[in-house]
Short mmCIF file of C-alpha atoms in Angstrom, two decimals:
data_model
loop_
_atom_site.label_atom_id
_atom_site.label_comp_id
_atom_site.label_asym_id
_atom_site.label_seq_id
_atom_site.Cartn_x
_atom_site.Cartn_y
_atom_site.Cartn_z
CA MET A 1 -20.46 31.27 12.13
CA CYS A 2 -20.38 33.12 8.69
CA ALA A 3 -20.23 30.86 5.33
CA PRO A 4 -17.02 31.39 3.40
CA VAL A 5 -17.58 33.90 0.19
CA ILE A 6 -15.74 32.14 -2.33
CA PRO A 7 -14.33 34.50 -5.40
CA LEU A 8 -15.56 33.10 -8.82
CA SER A 9 -12.79 33.22 -10.46
CA PHE A 10 -11.67 30.61 -7.33
CA ALA A 11 -14.24 28.61 -8.11
CA LYS A 12 -13.72 28.37 -11.77
CA ASN A 13 -9.87 27.24 -11.46
CA THR A 14 -11.67 24.33 -8.67
CA ARG A 15 -13.13 22.43 -11.07
CA GLY A 16 -10.21 20.20 -12.06
CA LEU A 17 -9.53 19.66 -7.86
CA ARG A 18 -12.02 18.92 -6.91
CA SER A 19 -13.00 16.38 -10.10
CA GLN A 20 -10.10 14.55 -8.33
CA LEU A 21 -10.97 14.97 -4.70
CA LYS A 22 -14.77 13.29 -5.11
CA ASP A 23 -12.95 10.46 -6.48
CA SER A 24 -10.51 9.93 -3.40
CA VAL A 25 -11.64 6.85 -0.99
CA PRO A 26 -14.43 7.58 1.24
CA VAL A 27 -13.81 7.64 5.47
CA THR A 28 -14.83 4.15 7.20
CA GLY A 29 -14.64 3.68 10.50
CA MET A 30 -11.77 2.53 12.57
CA GLY A 31 -12.60 0.03 14.09
CA PRO A 32 -13.82 -3.95 13.73
CA GLN A 33 -17.15 -3.75 11.50
CA VAL A 34 -20.90 -5.13 12.09
CA GLY A 35 -20.71 -8.63 12.27
CA ALA A 36 -23.91 -10.80 11.07
CA TYR A 37 -27.52 -9.22 12.05
CA GLY A 38 -26.20 -5.30 11.68
CA VAL A 39 -24.90 -5.94 15.25
CA GLN A 40 -21.00 -5.57 16.55
CA ASP A 41 -19.93 -9.78 16.56
CA THR A 42 -18.68 -9.39 20.51
CA LEU A 43 -17.86 -12.91 20.68
CA ARG A 44 -15.15 -12.70 18.30
CA SER A 45 -14.00 -9.49 17.76
CA GLY A 46 -14.55 -8.40 21.45
CA PHE A 47 -16.13 -5.37 23.32
CA SER A 48 -16.21 -2.06 21.41
CA SER A 49 -15.80 1.46 22.05
CA VAL A 50 -17.37 4.21 20.37
CA LYS A 51 -14.39 6.15 20.53
CA ASN A 52 -11.50 3.31 19.13
CA GLU A 53 -14.28 2.96 16.44
CA LEU A 54 -14.71 6.43 14.64
CA LEU A 55 -11.53 8.26 15.13
CA PRO A 56 -7.90 7.53 14.41
CA SER A 57 -5.76 7.22 17.92
CA HIS A 58 -2.43 8.51 15.11
CA VAL A 59 -2.10 10.87 12.82
CA LEU A 60 -1.23 8.46 10.47
CA GLU A 61 -4.06 5.71 10.46
CA LEU A 62 -5.93 7.02 8.30
CA SER A 63 -3.68 7.98 5.41
CA GLU A 64 -2.04 4.62 5.49
CA LYS A 65 -4.83 2.77 5.30
CA ASN A 66 -5.94 4.09 2.36
CA PHE A 67 -2.79 5.65 0.68
CA GLN A 68 -2.36 3.13 -2.03
CA LEU A 69 -5.73 3.64 -3.04
CA ASN A 70 -5.42 7.00 -3.15
CA GLN A 71 -2.61 7.11 -4.24
CA ASP A 72 -4.09 5.20 -7.74
CA LYS A 73 -6.43 6.82 -8.09
CA MET A 74 -4.60 9.77 -8.32
CA ASN A 75 -2.75 8.53 -10.75
CA PHE A 76 -5.42 6.92 -13.09
CA SER A 77 -7.18 10.17 -12.97
CA THR A 78 -3.95 11.95 -14.72
CA LEU A 79 -3.53 9.13 -16.86
CA ARG A 80 -7.18 9.61 -18.32
CA ASN A 81 -6.35 13.28 -18.63
CA ILE A 82 -3.72 13.19 -20.49
CA GLN A 83 -3.95 9.53 -22.40
CA GLY A 84 -7.95 8.93 -22.62
CA LEU A 85 -10.46 6.90 -20.84
CA HIS A 86 -8.74 3.42 -22.75
CA ALA A 87 -5.36 3.99 -20.68
CA PRO A 88 -6.75 3.99 -17.59
CA LEU A 89 -8.91 1.11 -17.93
CA LYS A 90 -6.59 -1.01 -19.72
CA LEU A 91 -4.51 -0.84 -17.05
CA GLN A 92 -6.77 -1.77 -14.76
CA MET A 93 -8.08 -4.69 -16.36
CA GLU A 94 -4.83 -5.74 -16.00
CA TYR A 95 -4.48 -5.52 -12.50
CA ARG A 96 -7.89 -7.43 -11.62
CA ALA A 97 -6.47 -10.24 -13.67
CA ALA A 98 -3.26 -10.18 -11.71
CA ARG A 99 -5.10 -9.95 -8.65
CA GLN A 100 -7.49 -13.20 -9.58
CA ILE A 101 -3.92 -14.99 -9.52
CA GLN A 102 -3.20 -16.10 -5.78
CA ARG A 103 -3.52 -18.53 -3.71
CA LEU A 104 -6.11 -19.52 -0.15
CA PRO A 105 -6.55 -16.36 1.69
CA PHE A 106 -4.90 -18.05 4.87
CA LEU A 107 -2.10 -19.32 2.21
CA GLN A 108 0.59 -16.92 1.72
CA SER A 109 0.62 -15.39 -1.97
CA SER A 110 3.20 -14.26 -3.51
CA HIS A 111 1.68 -11.59 -5.96
CA LEU A 112 4.56 -11.85 -8.35
CA ALA A 113 2.42 -11.06 -10.92
CA LEU A 114 0.35 -7.64 -9.38
CA ASP A 115 3.79 -6.84 -7.79
CA THR A 116 5.08 -6.85 -10.53
CA LEU A 117 2.65 -4.23 -13.03
CA LYS A 118 1.93 -2.01 -10.46
CA GLY A 119 6.46 -1.56 -10.15
CA ASN A 120 6.68 -3.11 -6.73
CA ASP A 121 9.06 -5.28 -7.06
CA GLU A 122 12.18 -2.64 -8.26
CA SER A 123 10.81 -1.38 -4.99
CA ILE A 124 11.83 -1.55 -1.34
CA SER A 125 9.86 0.66 1.21
CA PHE A 126 8.56 0.11 5.09
CA GLU A 127 5.71 -2.23 3.60
CA ASP A 128 8.71 -4.82 2.78
CA ILE A 129 10.51 -4.69 5.89
CA LEU A 130 7.78 -3.85 8.86
CA ASN A 131 5.52 -6.67 9.95
CA ASP A 132 5.70 -9.44 7.04
CA PRO A 133 3.34 -11.22 6.57
CA ALA A 134 4.96 -14.10 6.25
CA GLN A 135 6.35 -13.66 9.66
CA SER A 136 2.99 -12.96 11.74
CA GLU A 137 2.96 -14.88 15.21
CA MET A 138 -1.38 -14.75 14.62
CA MET A 139 -1.79 -17.72 12.57
CA GLY A 140 -6.70 -17.99 11.49
CA GLU A 141 -8.65 -19.85 11.76
CA PRO A 142 -8.90 -21.76 8.03
CA HIS A 143 -12.54 -21.80 7.61
CA ILE A 144 -13.33 -18.99 8.94
CA MET A 145 -10.92 -17.41 7.04
CA VAL A 146 -12.36 -19.41 3.16
CA GLU A 147 -15.45 -17.97 4.68
CA TYR A 148 -15.24 -14.24 5.56
CA LYS A 149 -13.36 -14.22 1.30
CA LEU A 150 -16.28 -15.78 -0.37
CA GLY A 151 -19.05 -13.71 1.81
CA MET A 152 -20.17 -16.17 3.48
CA MET A 153 -19.66 -14.84 7.91
CA MET B 1 -2.90 -22.32 17.62
CA ALA B 2 -5.09 -21.15 15.46
CA LEU B 3 -7.13 -17.93 16.17
CA SER B 4 -11.02 -17.94 15.60
CA ASN B 5 -10.58 -14.18 15.49
CA VAL B 6 -8.07 -13.96 12.46
CA LEU B 7 -10.16 -13.01 8.96
CA GLN B 8 -7.30 -11.90 7.20
CA ILE B 9 -3.62 -11.83 6.94
CA PRO B 10 -2.39 -8.36 7.95
CA THR B 11 -1.33 -5.89 6.16
CA SER B 12 1.93 -4.66 6.01
CA GLY B 13 3.63 -2.18 7.31
CA PHE B 14 3.01 0.27 9.95
CA ASN B 15 0.65 -1.09 12.53
CA PHE B 16 -1.18 1.36 14.69
CA GLU B 17 -3.03 -1.17 17.42
CA ASN B 18 -1.31 -0.29 20.15
CA VAL B 19 -1.16 3.41 20.10
CA ALA B 20 -4.22 4.47 21.87
CA ARG B 21 -2.28 1.65 24.86
CA ASN B 22 0.77 3.81 24.49
CA VAL B 23 -0.58 6.52 25.39
CA ALA B 24 -2.57 5.74 28.36
CA LEU B 25 0.95 4.00 29.45
CA GLU B 26 2.56 7.19 29.05
CA SER B 27 0.04 9.37 31.01
CA LEU B 28 0.14 6.51 33.70
CA LEU B 29 3.92 6.77 34.35
CA GLU B 30 4.76 10.68 33.56
CA GLY B 31 2.69 11.17 37.69
CA GLY B 32 5.27 8.57 38.30
CA HIS B 33 9.05 8.29 39.16
CA THR B 34 9.64 6.37 36.39
CA LYS B 35 9.89 7.94 32.33
CA THR B 36 9.79 6.55 28.92
CA PRO B 37 13.01 5.61 27.55
CA LYS B 38 13.95 8.22 25.47
CA PRO B 39 15.29 7.74 21.76
CA MET B 40 18.44 8.17 20.61
CA LYS B 41 19.10 11.48 19.02
CA THR B 42 21.81 12.93 17.09
CA GLY B 43 22.06 16.20 18.48
CA THR B 44 24.13 17.31 15.60
CA THR B 45 26.48 19.36 13.23
CA ILE B 46 26.19 18.90 9.85
CA ALA B 47 27.78 20.61 7.73
CA GLY B 48 28.32 20.56 3.94
CA LEU B 49 29.95 22.92 1.04
CA VAL B 50 29.97 22.28 -2.41
CA CYS B 51 33.59 23.08 -3.84
CA LYS B 52 35.63 23.55 -7.55
CA GLU B 53 36.14 19.71 -7.62
CA GLY B 54 33.14 18.10 -5.28
CA VAL B 55 31.50 18.11 -2.54
CA VAL B 56 32.82 18.20 1.40
CA LEU B 57 30.93 16.89 4.09
CA GLY B 58 31.71 16.92 7.98
CA ALA B 59 29.51 16.11 10.96
CA ASP B 60 30.04 15.39 14.44
CA THR B 61 29.82 12.20 16.14
CA ARG B 62 28.30 12.33 19.28
CA ALA B 63 24.74 10.47 19.58
CA THR B 64 22.70 11.97 22.88
CA SER B 65 19.42 10.69 24.39
CA GLY B 66 18.35 12.47 26.67
CA GLU B 67 21.31 13.89 28.83
CA VAL B 68 23.36 11.17 28.39
CA VAL B 69 25.98 11.04 25.35
CA ALA B 70 24.82 7.32 23.97
CA ASP B 71 27.89 6.73 21.22
CA LYS B 72 30.88 9.01 21.05
CA MET B 73 32.20 7.47 18.30
CA CYS B 74 28.55 7.54 15.88
CA ALA B 75 28.73 7.58 11.91
CA LYS B 76 27.28 10.54 10.75
CA ILE B 77 27.99 10.49 7.21
CA HIS B 78 26.05 7.26 5.29
CA TYR B 79 27.01 6.00 2.31
CA ILE B 80 23.28 6.21 -0.13
CA SER B 81 25.63 4.86 -3.70
CA PRO B 82 29.21 5.67 -5.03
CA ASN B 83 29.01 9.38 -5.90
CA ILE B 84 26.10 10.07 -3.22
CA TYR B 85 26.40 10.46 0.26
CA CYS B 86 24.31 11.89 3.44
CA CYS B 87 25.61 13.47 6.28
CA GLY B 88 21.64 12.87 9.29
CA ALA B 89 20.39 14.54 11.84
CA GLY B 90 18.16 13.40 14.03
CA THR B 91 16.53 10.26 15.86
CA ALA B 92 19.21 7.60 15.06
CA ALA B 93 17.43 5.04 14.07
CA ASP B 94 15.17 7.66 11.65
CA THR B 95 18.05 8.58 9.45
CA GLU B 96 19.81 4.91 9.63
CA LYS B 97 16.49 3.71 8.29
CA THR B 98 15.99 5.93 5.88
CA THR B 99 19.16 6.49 4.15
CA ASP B 100 19.70 2.54 4.27
CA LEU B 101 16.37 2.67 2.17
CA LEU B 102 17.23 4.89 0.20
CA SER B 103 20.51 3.28 -0.79
CA SER B 104 18.53 0.11 -1.68
CA ASN B 105 16.35 1.89 -3.78
CA LEU B 106 19.09 3.29 -5.84
CA THR B 107 21.05 0.40 -5.96
CA ILE B 108 17.97 -1.33 -7.60
CA PHE B 109 17.42 1.02 -9.97
CA SER B 110 21.86 1.84 -10.96
CA MET B 111 21.44 -2.54 -11.61
CA ASN B 112 18.19 -1.88 -14.01
CA SER B 113 19.39 0.98 -15.80
CA GLY B 114 23.12 0.15 -15.89
CA ARG B 115 23.99 3.87 -14.84
CA ASN B 116 25.21 5.76 -11.40
CA PRO B 117 22.32 7.58 -9.90
CA ARG B 118 21.57 11.37 -9.80
CA VAL B 119 21.53 13.41 -6.81
CA VAL B 120 17.71 15.00 -7.82
CA MET B 121 16.89 11.25 -8.23
CA ALA B 122 18.32 10.55 -4.38
CA VAL B 123 16.49 13.60 -3.35
CA ASN B 124 12.80 13.14 -4.91
CA ILE B 125 12.83 9.96 -3.33
CA LEU B 126 13.31 11.31 0.16
CA GLN B 127 11.18 13.75 -0.46
CA ASP B 128 7.80 11.80 -1.84
CA MET B 129 8.46 9.17 1.68
CA LEU B 130 9.35 12.21 4.08
CA PHE B 131 6.02 13.77 3.34
CA ARG B 132 3.57 10.44 3.08
CA TYR B 133 4.38 10.13 6.81
CA GLN B 134 4.08 13.87 7.26
CA GLY B 135 6.99 14.81 9.70
CA GLN B 136 6.27 11.15 11.94
CA ILE B 137 10.22 10.22 10.82
CA GLY B 138 11.87 12.23 12.43
CA ALA B 139 15.55 12.91 10.16
CA SER B 140 16.71 15.91 8.29
CA LEU B 141 19.66 15.11 5.87
CA ILE B 142 21.67 16.75 3.86
CA LEU B 143 22.94 15.48 0.20
CA GLY B 144 25.91 16.16 -1.52
CA GLY B 145 27.07 14.18 -4.80
CA VAL B 146 29.07 14.61 -8.05
CA ASP B 147 26.74 13.00 -10.84
CA CYS B 148 26.65 13.95 -14.63
CA ASN B 149 25.52 16.92 -14.41
CA GLY B 150 28.00 18.56 -11.88
CA ASN B 151 28.02 19.23 -8.27
CA HIS B 152 25.18 19.39 -6.23
CA LEU B 153 24.15 19.17 -2.56
CA TYR B 154 20.41 19.54 -1.44
CA THR B 155 18.84 19.25 2.02
CA VAL B 156 16.01 17.57 3.06
CA GLY B 157 13.75 18.62 6.10
CA PRO B 158 11.73 15.71 8.00
CA TYR B 159 8.14 17.45 6.66
CA GLY B 160 9.62 17.55 3.03
CA SER B 161 10.88 20.51 2.08
CA ILE B 162 13.88 20.34 -0.30
CA ASP B 163 16.77 23.28 -0.36
CA ASN B 164 18.93 23.08 -2.99
CA VAL B 165 22.75 25.64 -2.13
CA PRO B 166 25.95 25.75 -2.49
CA TYR B 167 26.68 25.30 1.55
CA LEU B 168 24.49 24.03 4.07
CA ALA B 169 24.50 23.08 7.84
CA MET B 170 21.90 21.30 10.03
CA GLY B 171 21.11 20.16 13.06
CA SER B 172 21.05 21.83 17.14
CA GLY B 173 24.49 23.57 16.10
CA ASP B 174 23.56 24.37 12.77
CA LEU B 175 23.43 27.81 13.66
CA ALA B 176 27.58 27.82 15.80
CA ALA B 177 28.32 26.13 12.41
CA LEU B 178 26.58 28.08 9.39
CA GLY B 179 28.24 31.92 11.33
CA ILE B 180 31.50 30.46 10.10
CA LEU B 181 30.34 28.96 6.57
CA GLU B 182 28.40 32.81 5.91
CA ASP B 183 31.70 34.49 7.03
CA ARG B 184 33.96 32.64 5.25
CA PHE B 185 32.27 31.00 2.17
CA LYS B 186 33.48 31.44 -1.26
CA PRO B 187 31.95 29.65 -5.21
CA ASN B 188 34.84 27.88 -6.33
CA MET B 189 36.90 26.95 -3.36
CA GLU B 190 40.87 24.64 -3.64
CA MET B 191 40.39 21.29 -1.75
CA GLU B 192 42.40 22.02 1.06
CA GLU B 193 40.06 25.31 1.80
CA ALA B 194 37.05 23.74 1.88
CA LYS B 195 37.85 20.86 4.13
CA GLU B 196 39.44 23.44 6.73
CA LEU B 197 36.29 25.01 6.28
CA VAL B 198 34.21 22.69 6.52
CA ARG B 199 36.19 21.20 9.21
CA ASP B 200 36.08 25.30 11.00
CA ALA B 201 32.35 25.26 11.23
CA ILE B 202 31.91 21.44 12.78
CA HIS B 203 34.47 22.56 15.39
CA SER B 204 32.24 25.90 16.25
CA GLY B 205 29.31 23.44 15.88
CA ILE B 206 31.34 21.12 18.95
CA MET B 207 32.11 24.61 21.02
CA SER B 208 28.30 25.86 21.60
CA ASP B 209 26.35 22.76 21.28
CA LEU B 210 25.82 20.65 23.65
CA GLY B 211 24.17 18.33 21.40
CA SER B 212 27.10 17.99 19.71
CA GLY B 213 31.02 16.82 20.18
CA ASN B 214 33.90 14.37 19.99
CA ASN B 215 35.58 13.49 16.72
CA ILE B 216 35.22 14.90 13.15
CA ASP B 217 34.56 13.31 10.60
CA ILE B 218 34.84 14.99 6.88
CA CYS B 219 33.85 12.64 3.13
CA VAL B 220 35.27 14.65 0.07
CA ILE B 221 33.07 14.04 -2.87
CA THR B 222 35.39 14.04 -6.01
CA LYS B 223 34.39 12.98 -9.67
CA GLN B 224 37.11 10.18 -9.01
CA GLY B 225 35.71 8.86 -6.07
CA VAL B 226 35.19 9.35 -2.74
CA ASP B 227 37.23 9.56 0.45
CA TYR B 228 35.97 8.89 3.72
CA ILE B 229 38.41 10.33 6.77
CA ARG B 230 36.95 9.09 9.72
CA ALA B 231 38.36 11.12 12.49
CA TYR B 232 39.41 13.95 10.82
CA GLN B 233 40.07 15.22 13.49
CA GLU B 234 39.83 13.55 16.95
CA SER B 235 38.60 15.65 19.92
CA GLU B 236 41.11 16.45 22.52
CA TYR B 237 39.08 15.48 25.27
CA LYS B 238 39.70 11.75 24.73
CA ASP B 239 40.08 9.48 27.18
CA LYS B 240 43.03 7.32 28.25
CA ARG B 241 39.86 4.19 29.19
CA GLN B 242 41.23 0.84 27.47
CA LYS B 243 39.07 -0.92 25.34
CA ARG B 244 40.33 -4.26 25.97
CA TYR B 245 40.50 -6.05 28.46
CA ARG B 246 42.45 -9.23 26.14
CA TYR B 247 46.00 -9.75 27.27
CA GLY B 248 48.01 -9.62 24.78
CA PRO B 249 51.44 -12.43 24.29
CA GLY B 250 54.13 -11.68 26.26
CA THR B 251 52.10 -9.85 29.43
CA THR B 252 53.63 -12.79 32.09
CA SER B 253 56.97 -13.00 32.39
CA ILE B 254 58.16 -16.38 31.98
CA LEU B 255 59.83 -17.72 35.34
CA THR B 256 60.59 -21.17 34.12
CA GLU B 257 60.05 -23.66 31.19
CA LYS B 258 60.45 -27.64 31.86
CA ILE B 259 59.46 -29.55 29.13
CA VAL B 260 58.15 -33.42 29.27
CA PRO B 261 58.20 -35.74 25.95
CA LEU B 262 55.69 -38.01 25.36
CA ASP B 263 56.97 -41.46 23.92
CA LEU B 264 53.93 -42.60 21.77
CA GLU B 265 53.86 -46.74 19.82
CA VAL B 266 51.86 -47.36 17.51
CA VAL B 267 49.70 -50.27 18.57
CA GLN B 268 46.99 -50.85 16.77
CA GLU B 269 46.72 -49.43 12.80
CA THR B 270 43.14 -49.30 10.53
CA VAL B 271 42.42 -48.03 7.08
CA GLN B 272 38.68 -47.40 6.49
CA ARG B 273 38.65 -46.69 2.68
CA MET B 274 36.58 -43.45 1.35
CA ASP B 275 34.48 -43.82 -0.97
CA THR B 276 35.12 -40.55 -3.65
CA ALA B 277 33.82 -41.70 -6.78
#
């Protein structure tokens, strides 16, 4: 297998693209991650299958998991290129502050401030219609959810 | 019942947990006699053209599910905003939901800004949405509308491609309809002539394609308003099936009539005061 030959002019033009590509979200595994002691937590998450953990089963699974993050990174890097470093820094500071306004993990938080900042209050997409967390049929154990959030588990 | 393996509130949006299970189920069922149910598609003929005073959209009304006609009077021309309408071909649920989402988003926009939305805005929102889902949403749409910049007709494909042309046809019967449109289209046509041309195009699609049939709907959008003619032309193969089985008054003839008055006398009267303050 021969290595692809990239003409010099093309290599010069991809500089801008490459700097945006390396900012994209890294791909992690699909299945439940390692629990305590670095091994799969079989008691809580069931038996593991290597194929399920490495490969996505649907074409869109990977791109949908990271869609919001990728969009944000793309928008911030464009904003940085247009207006300078201060613009994304200020916006991210506001997002961080708004993200902290929420209830404990097992309760429904409205995320009102975060939604207003991101502009989600003026649009409707599949995230608002399908799989509404307010109507989810499964309820989590409150103590375990708080421990997971604090990183104790 | 609180489950101890749920560590976070589930994220909203599409959920891919059952994909592996569905693939396994399909491979099990294909070997046997049972078949998985096919989604309802609108194997369709839809067409649109731009004329002097506005935009004319036309569609047939048949929805098929495999080889069976699932709906004989399906409405394929969807409302997007007061000045924009959209014809949809492809999977019926996908076109319905996508156009509903688009309509909701444009309504929020017009409430925020106080303006009627432009057709390019609708097209861009659709394109972003369909490209994001990489063609998994099977909706091919023809958008037509009148806004401050003139009369527009756009098509959006299921993978997110768009095209801006004066006349269009989509769906399984598009080749037949496009033949008629290519032959007789002229720029700046009169309204009646444009309606006749769209009707003929849909008619040829209905005649030449199994997935299209029944009646023809026409929607005329002008600066003054919208005229949505549901069943501009009914098909001559309508059956005389009675759709209502409730018998109106006078179906059975009255033979005799006997009236017996009931004499009631007041035995006791009590007054209970209601406090309405």
